[in-house]
Amino acid sequence: MNNTTKKAFETAEKIGNQSVDSLRQLGELQMNTWNNVIDQQLAIFNAIINTTSKQSELYTGTKNVEEIVRKQTELNRSLTEEIMGKTRESIEMAQNTGEEYR
């Protein structure tokens, strides 16, 4: 094998290895992002389920309509704050993922 052919094979091997490494890194980034998105969705789902459960308890344990409305307002405010927090975390995660991708 002459020197030119050897260099061509070495270059092709180097490019191939770099491509495989880049694809592996991209796959890891995608998997981490997917896992983070699923975690965020589960946290929001759990918050909604917990709030729904608390609202059900509210109706069975409270007789005063004004108290029900007040407590329901508190539950809704708490749920909204939790969802907004998760939304901020998701935005930050998306920004970090974009930076890692670049």
Phi, psi and omega in degrees: 000129182280170186297322180294316179295318179299316179295322178296316177295319179297318179295317179297319179295318180297315179296317179299314179297319178295321179296315179297317180296318178296318178295321178297314179297319178296318178299318178296318178298316179296318180295316178298318179296315179302312180299319178295320179296315179298317178300318179296315181295319178295321178296317178293317179300315179297321178297319179294316179298315179298318179295318178299318178297315179296323178294321177297316177297324180300317182290327181275336185257356184234132181260333184278123183297319180297321178293321177301313181296317180297312181293324178293321176298318178297316178299316181294321178296316180298316179297317180299317179297319180294317179294320178296321176298316178293326177295316177298317177299320180294320178296316178297319179298317180296319178295316179297320179297318177299320178294317178297321180297317179294000000 
